[in-house]
Amino acid sequence: MNVDILGVKFDNVTLPQAVSRALALIEKRGGHYAVTANAEILLNTEYNAHARLALTSADLTLADGISIVRAAKRLGHPLKERVAGIDFAQSLMQACTGKRFFLLGAKDGVAEAAGERLAEKYGIVISGTQHGYYTDENAVLEKIRESEADVLFVCLGSPRQEIFMLDNRDKVGGCFMAGLGGCLDVWSGRMKRAPKIFIALKLEWLYRLIRQPSRLGRVVKLRHFTPAIKRQRRAEKH
Ligand code: UDP
């Protein structure tokens, strides 16, 4: 079952259910992909058809942001829970001991540093890494195919990562992909995830804003989200 929010169909799953869906997609080896979407991505893709298609073509659409969970409730179709991209990825790695992961994105050196930590913590194999500021996409795709990865974490920021997954699903050698934003920065130790109290109070976004004031413009744009949800609610009533 899924829940439609501004035209994007979110899978109504718990974290463990999301992981089992992903495990099944890994086995299929069809270049399937997961998006971890929040209000910002929904708003940004309203006027970007390519990014919108990348979002709506995903095989698994997870509610990464708390505002998505709140909107679902307001629309009368509550989601079971928030499935943050980073929690999803970590639980997936836990269930994938011995599998091959390729880490794509972030600044030079970050994916390698993250890979060392993740391999040790989860017993996964890091089959390759690549920073996210490359110019030759074909060379990157070749590297991914040669690595024979089972899973590719695409951490290029939105909507670039979603577009990368849509456009290249036939070119990655069949691995399962997940778009995960700034996760590599956290796993490498360069960026801290919000303390548990912020997460429990549903204020992870505020912690990220305090740590990175340059995100202010992104947060301000979110004022358009609630009116958009109200419009959807009115439209659904008629
Ligand atoms: N990034 C990248 N290539 C680019 C632009 C961004 O690899 O061309 C990386 C950036 O270094 C960061 C991640 O993408 O590691 C985006 O992080 P952000 O915090 O914006 O994502 P969020 O978690 O908010 O979706």
Short mmCIF file of C-alpha atoms and ligand atoms in Angstrom, two decimals:
data_model
loop_
_atom_site.label_atom_id
_atom_site.label_comp_id
_atom_site.label_asym_id
_atom_site.label_seq_id
_atom_site.Cartn_x
_atom_site.Cartn_y
_atom_site.Cartn_z
CA MET A 1 0.00 0.00 0.00
CA ASN A 2 1.19 3.52 -0.64
CA VAL A 3 0.27 7.07 0.29
CA ASP A 4 0.09 9.85 -2.31
CA ILE A 5 1.64 13.14 -1.23
CA LEU A 6 1.74 15.88 -3.88
CA GLY A 7 1.75 13.20 -6.56
CA VAL A 8 4.54 11.07 -5.13
CA LYS A 9 3.51 7.62 -3.88
CA PHE A 10 5.23 6.78 -0.61
CA ASP A 11 5.51 3.13 0.42
CA ASN A 12 3.73 2.71 3.73
CA VAL A 13 6.37 0.60 5.42
CA THR A 14 8.19 0.30 8.71
CA LEU A 15 11.99 0.28 8.73
CA PRO A 16 12.23 -3.55 8.85
CA GLN A 17 9.68 -3.81 6.02
CA ALA A 18 11.68 -1.32 3.94
CA VAL A 19 14.80 -3.42 4.47
CA SER A 20 13.10 -6.65 3.39
CA ARG A 21 11.76 -4.93 0.27
CA ALA A 22 15.29 -3.75 -0.50
CA LEU A 23 16.75 -7.23 0.07
CA ALA A 24 14.28 -8.63 -2.46
CA LEU A 25 15.26 -5.91 -4.96
CA ILE A 26 18.97 -6.68 -4.45
CA GLU A 27 18.28 -10.32 -5.34
CA LYS A 28 16.48 -9.34 -8.54
CA ARG A 29 19.60 -7.59 -9.90
CA GLY A 30 17.57 -5.31 -12.15
CA GLY A 31 19.07 -1.90 -11.39
CA HIS A 32 16.17 -1.13 -9.04
CA TYR A 33 16.34 1.91 -6.80
CA ALA A 34 15.06 3.52 -3.61
CA VAL A 35 14.51 7.20 -2.95
CA THR A 36 14.41 8.71 0.52
CA ALA A 37 12.25 11.75 0.01
CA ASN A 38 11.38 14.79 2.10
CA ALA A 39 9.27 17.91 1.67
CA GLU A 40 12.14 19.80 0.06
CA ILE A 41 12.53 17.24 -2.71
CA LEU A 42 8.79 17.22 -3.41
CA LEU A 43 8.71 21.00 -3.75
CA ASN A 44 11.89 21.15 -5.82
CA THR A 45 10.59 18.62 -8.31
CA GLU A 46 7.25 20.37 -8.89
CA TYR A 47 8.76 22.33 -11.77
CA ASN A 48 11.50 19.91 -12.81
CA ALA A 49 9.95 17.16 -14.90
CA HIS A 50 13.10 15.03 -15.12
CA ALA A 51 13.60 15.06 -11.34
CA ARG A 52 9.90 14.38 -10.79
CA LEU A 53 10.06 11.35 -13.10
CA ALA A 54 13.15 10.14 -11.22
CA LEU A 55 11.18 10.34 -7.99
CA THR A 56 8.02 8.69 -9.25
CA SER A 57 9.88 5.88 -11.06
CA ALA A 58 11.56 4.59 -7.89
CA ASP A 59 10.92 0.99 -6.84
CA LEU A 60 10.87 1.98 -3.17
CA THR A 61 9.89 5.46 -1.92
CA LEU A 62 10.64 6.12 1.72
CA ALA A 63 9.43 8.98 3.90
CA ASP A 64 12.76 10.40 5.02
CA GLY A 65 11.37 13.65 6.42
CA ILE A 66 9.09 14.18 9.40
CA SER A 67 7.02 16.69 7.40
CA ILE A 68 6.05 13.88 5.02
CA VAL A 69 4.78 11.80 7.95
CA ARG A 70 2.82 14.78 9.29
CA ALA A 71 1.36 15.56 5.87
CA ALA A 72 0.20 11.95 5.44
CA LYS A 73 -1.60 12.16 8.76
CA ARG A 74 -3.21 15.46 7.83
CA LEU A 75 -4.41 13.94 4.57
CA GLY A 76 -6.05 11.11 6.50
CA HIS A 77 -3.72 8.37 5.18
CA PRO A 78 -1.14 8.01 7.95
CA LEU A 79 2.22 6.41 7.25
CA LYS A 80 3.45 3.76 9.68
CA GLU A 81 6.61 5.67 10.52
CA ARG A 82 9.37 7.93 9.30
CA VAL A 83 12.09 5.86 7.62
CA ALA A 84 15.15 8.13 7.61
CA GLY A 85 17.53 7.36 4.76
CA ILE A 86 20.47 6.92 7.09
CA ASP A 87 18.58 4.45 9.34
CA PHE A 88 17.42 2.53 6.29
CA ALA A 89 20.95 2.29 4.88
CA GLN A 90 22.44 1.22 8.20
CA SER A 91 19.82 -1.49 8.77
CA LEU A 92 20.33 -2.67 5.21
CA MET A 93 24.09 -2.99 5.71
CA GLN A 94 23.44 -4.91 8.90
CA ALA A 95 21.38 -7.40 6.91
CA CYS A 96 23.98 -7.61 4.11
CA THR A 97 27.14 -8.99 5.70
CA GLY A 98 29.52 -10.14 2.95
CA LYS A 99 27.71 -8.25 0.18
CA ARG A 100 29.49 -5.78 -2.11
CA PHE A 101 28.77 -2.05 -1.72
CA PHE A 102 29.92 0.81 -3.96
CA LEU A 103 29.91 4.29 -2.36
CA LEU A 104 29.37 7.22 -4.72
CA GLY A 105 29.38 10.88 -3.74
CA ALA A 106 30.67 13.58 -1.40
CA LYS A 107 34.04 15.33 -1.53
CA ASP A 108 37.27 13.58 -2.44
CA GLY A 109 38.39 11.16 0.28
CA VAL A 110 35.05 11.05 2.13
CA ALA A 111 33.69 7.86 0.53
CA GLU A 112 36.99 6.01 1.22
CA ALA A 113 36.96 7.09 4.87
CA ALA A 114 33.31 6.10 5.22
CA GLY A 115 33.99 2.79 3.48
CA GLU A 116 36.72 1.80 5.93
CA ARG A 117 34.42 2.39 8.89
CA LEU A 118 31.40 0.69 7.32
CA ALA A 119 33.36 -2.41 6.26
CA GLU A 120 34.57 -2.84 9.80
CA LYS A 121 31.25 -2.11 11.48
CA TYR A 122 28.94 -4.17 9.24
CA GLY A 123 31.24 -6.76 7.68
CA ILE A 124 30.32 -5.61 4.17
CA VAL A 125 32.76 -5.51 1.25
CA ILE A 126 33.48 -2.06 -0.19
CA SER A 127 33.82 -2.92 -3.86
CA GLY A 128 34.59 0.66 -4.92
CA THR A 129 34.30 4.35 -4.10
CA GLN A 130 34.03 7.53 -6.14
CA HIS A 131 33.72 11.18 -5.10
CA GLY A 132 30.72 13.13 -6.35
CA TYR A 133 32.47 15.90 -8.29
CA TYR A 134 33.46 13.90 -11.38
CA THR A 135 33.13 15.08 -14.96
CA ASP A 136 33.11 11.79 -16.88
CA GLU A 137 29.93 9.91 -15.92
CA ASN A 138 30.62 7.06 -18.35
CA ALA A 139 33.95 6.36 -16.64
CA VAL A 140 32.18 6.29 -13.27
CA LEU A 141 29.55 3.87 -14.59
CA GLU A 142 32.30 1.61 -15.98
CA LYS A 143 33.98 1.62 -12.57
CA ILE A 144 30.67 0.69 -10.88
CA ARG A 145 30.04 -2.19 -13.32
CA GLU A 146 33.58 -3.50 -12.93
CA SER A 147 33.22 -3.47 -9.15
CA GLU A 148 30.37 -6.01 -9.43
CA ALA A 149 28.57 -4.28 -6.59
CA ASP A 150 25.35 -5.64 -5.13
CA VAL A 151 24.39 -2.23 -3.75
CA LEU A 152 25.26 1.31 -4.83
CA PHE A 153 24.78 4.17 -2.38
CA VAL A 154 24.28 7.35 -4.42
CA CYS A 155 25.08 10.38 -2.26
CA LEU A 156 25.09 13.30 -4.69
CA GLY A 157 22.34 15.45 -3.12
CA SER A 158 18.88 15.98 -4.61
CA PRO A 159 17.74 15.95 -7.32
CA ARG A 160 21.07 14.92 -8.86
CA GLN A 161 21.12 11.55 -7.13
CA GLU A 162 17.55 10.64 -8.15
CA ILE A 163 18.24 11.64 -11.76
CA PHE A 164 21.48 9.60 -11.71
CA MET A 165 19.54 6.51 -10.60
CA LEU A 166 16.76 6.91 -13.17
CA ASP A 167 19.09 7.58 -16.09
CA ASN A 168 21.59 4.85 -15.23
CA ARG A 169 19.50 1.97 -13.95
CA ASP A 170 20.44 -0.08 -17.02
CA LYS A 171 24.12 0.86 -16.81
CA VAL A 172 25.16 -0.10 -13.28
CA GLY A 173 25.40 -3.85 -13.81
CA GLY A 174 22.13 -4.66 -12.07
CA CYS A 175 22.97 -3.47 -8.57
CA PHE A 176 20.32 -2.03 -6.25
CA MET A 177 20.71 1.73 -5.66
CA ALA A 178 19.64 4.06 -2.88
CA GLY A 179 19.81 7.87 -2.91
CA LEU A 180 21.12 8.96 0.47
CA GLY A 181 22.12 12.65 0.42
CA GLY A 182 24.73 13.53 3.01
CA CYS A 183 25.12 10.05 4.60
CA LEU A 184 28.74 9.58 3.53
CA ASP A 185 29.71 12.77 5.36
CA VAL A 186 28.22 11.33 8.56
CA TRP A 187 29.72 7.84 8.17
CA SER A 188 33.17 9.27 7.42
CA GLY A 189 33.04 11.13 10.73
CA ARG A 190 33.25 14.56 9.02
CA MET A 191 29.69 15.47 9.96
CA LYS A 192 27.74 14.52 13.08
CA ARG A 193 24.22 13.17 12.93
CA ALA A 194 21.81 15.01 15.25
CA PRO A 195 21.86 13.83 18.87
CA LYS A 196 19.07 11.37 19.75
CA ILE A 197 17.11 14.04 21.66
CA PHE A 198 16.77 16.15 18.48
CA ILE A 199 15.59 13.08 16.56
CA ALA A 200 13.12 12.13 19.32
CA LEU A 201 11.73 15.69 19.37
CA LYS A 202 11.45 15.55 15.56
CA LEU A 203 13.89 18.43 15.27
CA GLU A 204 16.69 16.80 13.27
CA TRP A 205 16.22 19.47 10.58
CA LEU A 206 16.87 22.19 13.19
CA TYR A 207 20.12 20.57 14.30
CA ARG A 208 21.29 20.38 10.69
CA LEU A 209 20.40 24.05 10.22
CA ILE A 210 22.40 25.08 13.29
CA ARG A 211 25.41 23.05 12.10
CA GLN A 212 25.12 24.30 8.51
CA PRO A 213 23.51 27.79 8.47
CA SER A 214 23.86 27.75 4.67
CA ARG A 215 20.83 25.43 4.69
CA LEU A 216 18.60 28.37 5.72
CA GLY A 217 17.44 29.07 2.16
CA ARG A 218 16.42 25.43 1.84
CA VAL A 219 14.44 25.52 5.11
CA VAL A 220 12.72 28.82 4.22
CA LYS A 221 11.42 27.31 0.97
CA LEU A 222 9.52 24.74 3.03
CA ARG A 223 6.87 27.35 3.92
CA HIS A 224 5.22 26.39 0.61
CA PHE A 225 4.73 22.80 1.76
CA THR A 226 1.81 23.20 4.19
CA PRO A 227 -0.31 25.27 1.75
CA ALA A 228 0.36 22.64 -0.93
CA ILE A 229 -0.85 19.88 1.41
CA LYS A 230 -3.96 21.94 2.27
CA ARG A 231 -4.70 22.26 -1.46
CA GLN A 232 -4.34 18.50 -1.90
CA ARG A 233 -6.68 17.89 1.05
CA ARG A 234 -9.31 20.22 -0.38
CA ALA A 235 -9.00 18.59 -3.81
CA GLU A 236 -9.38 15.09 -2.32
CA LYS A 237 -12.53 16.14 -0.44
CA HIS A 238 -14.29 17.24 -3.64
N1 UDP B 1 27.47 16.27 -3.51
C1 UDP B 1 28.18 15.58 -4.48
N2 UDP B 1 28.26 16.11 -5.73
C2 UDP B 1 27.64 17.26 -6.08
C3 UDP B 1 26.87 17.94 -5.08
C4 UDP B 1 26.81 17.41 -3.80
O1 UDP B 1 28.75 14.53 -4.21
O2 UDP B 1 27.73 17.67 -7.23
C5 UDP B 1 27.40 15.69 -2.16
C6 UDP B 1 27.80 16.63 -1.04
O3 UDP B 1 29.22 16.66 -0.91
C7 UDP B 1 27.12 16.00 0.14
C8 UDP B 1 25.86 15.39 -0.50
O4 UDP B 1 26.09 15.35 -1.89
O5 UDP B 1 27.92 14.97 0.65
C9 UDP B 1 24.59 16.20 -0.30
O6 UDP B 1 24.38 16.44 0.99
P1 UDP B 1 23.13 17.26 1.53
O7 UDP B 1 23.42 17.51 2.96
O8 UDP B 1 22.81 18.42 0.65
O9 UDP B 1 21.98 16.20 1.30
P2 UDP B 1 20.70 15.90 2.19
O10 UDP B 1 21.13 14.86 3.17
O11 UDP B 1 20.25 17.19 2.77
O12 UDP B 1 19.76 15.36 1.14
#
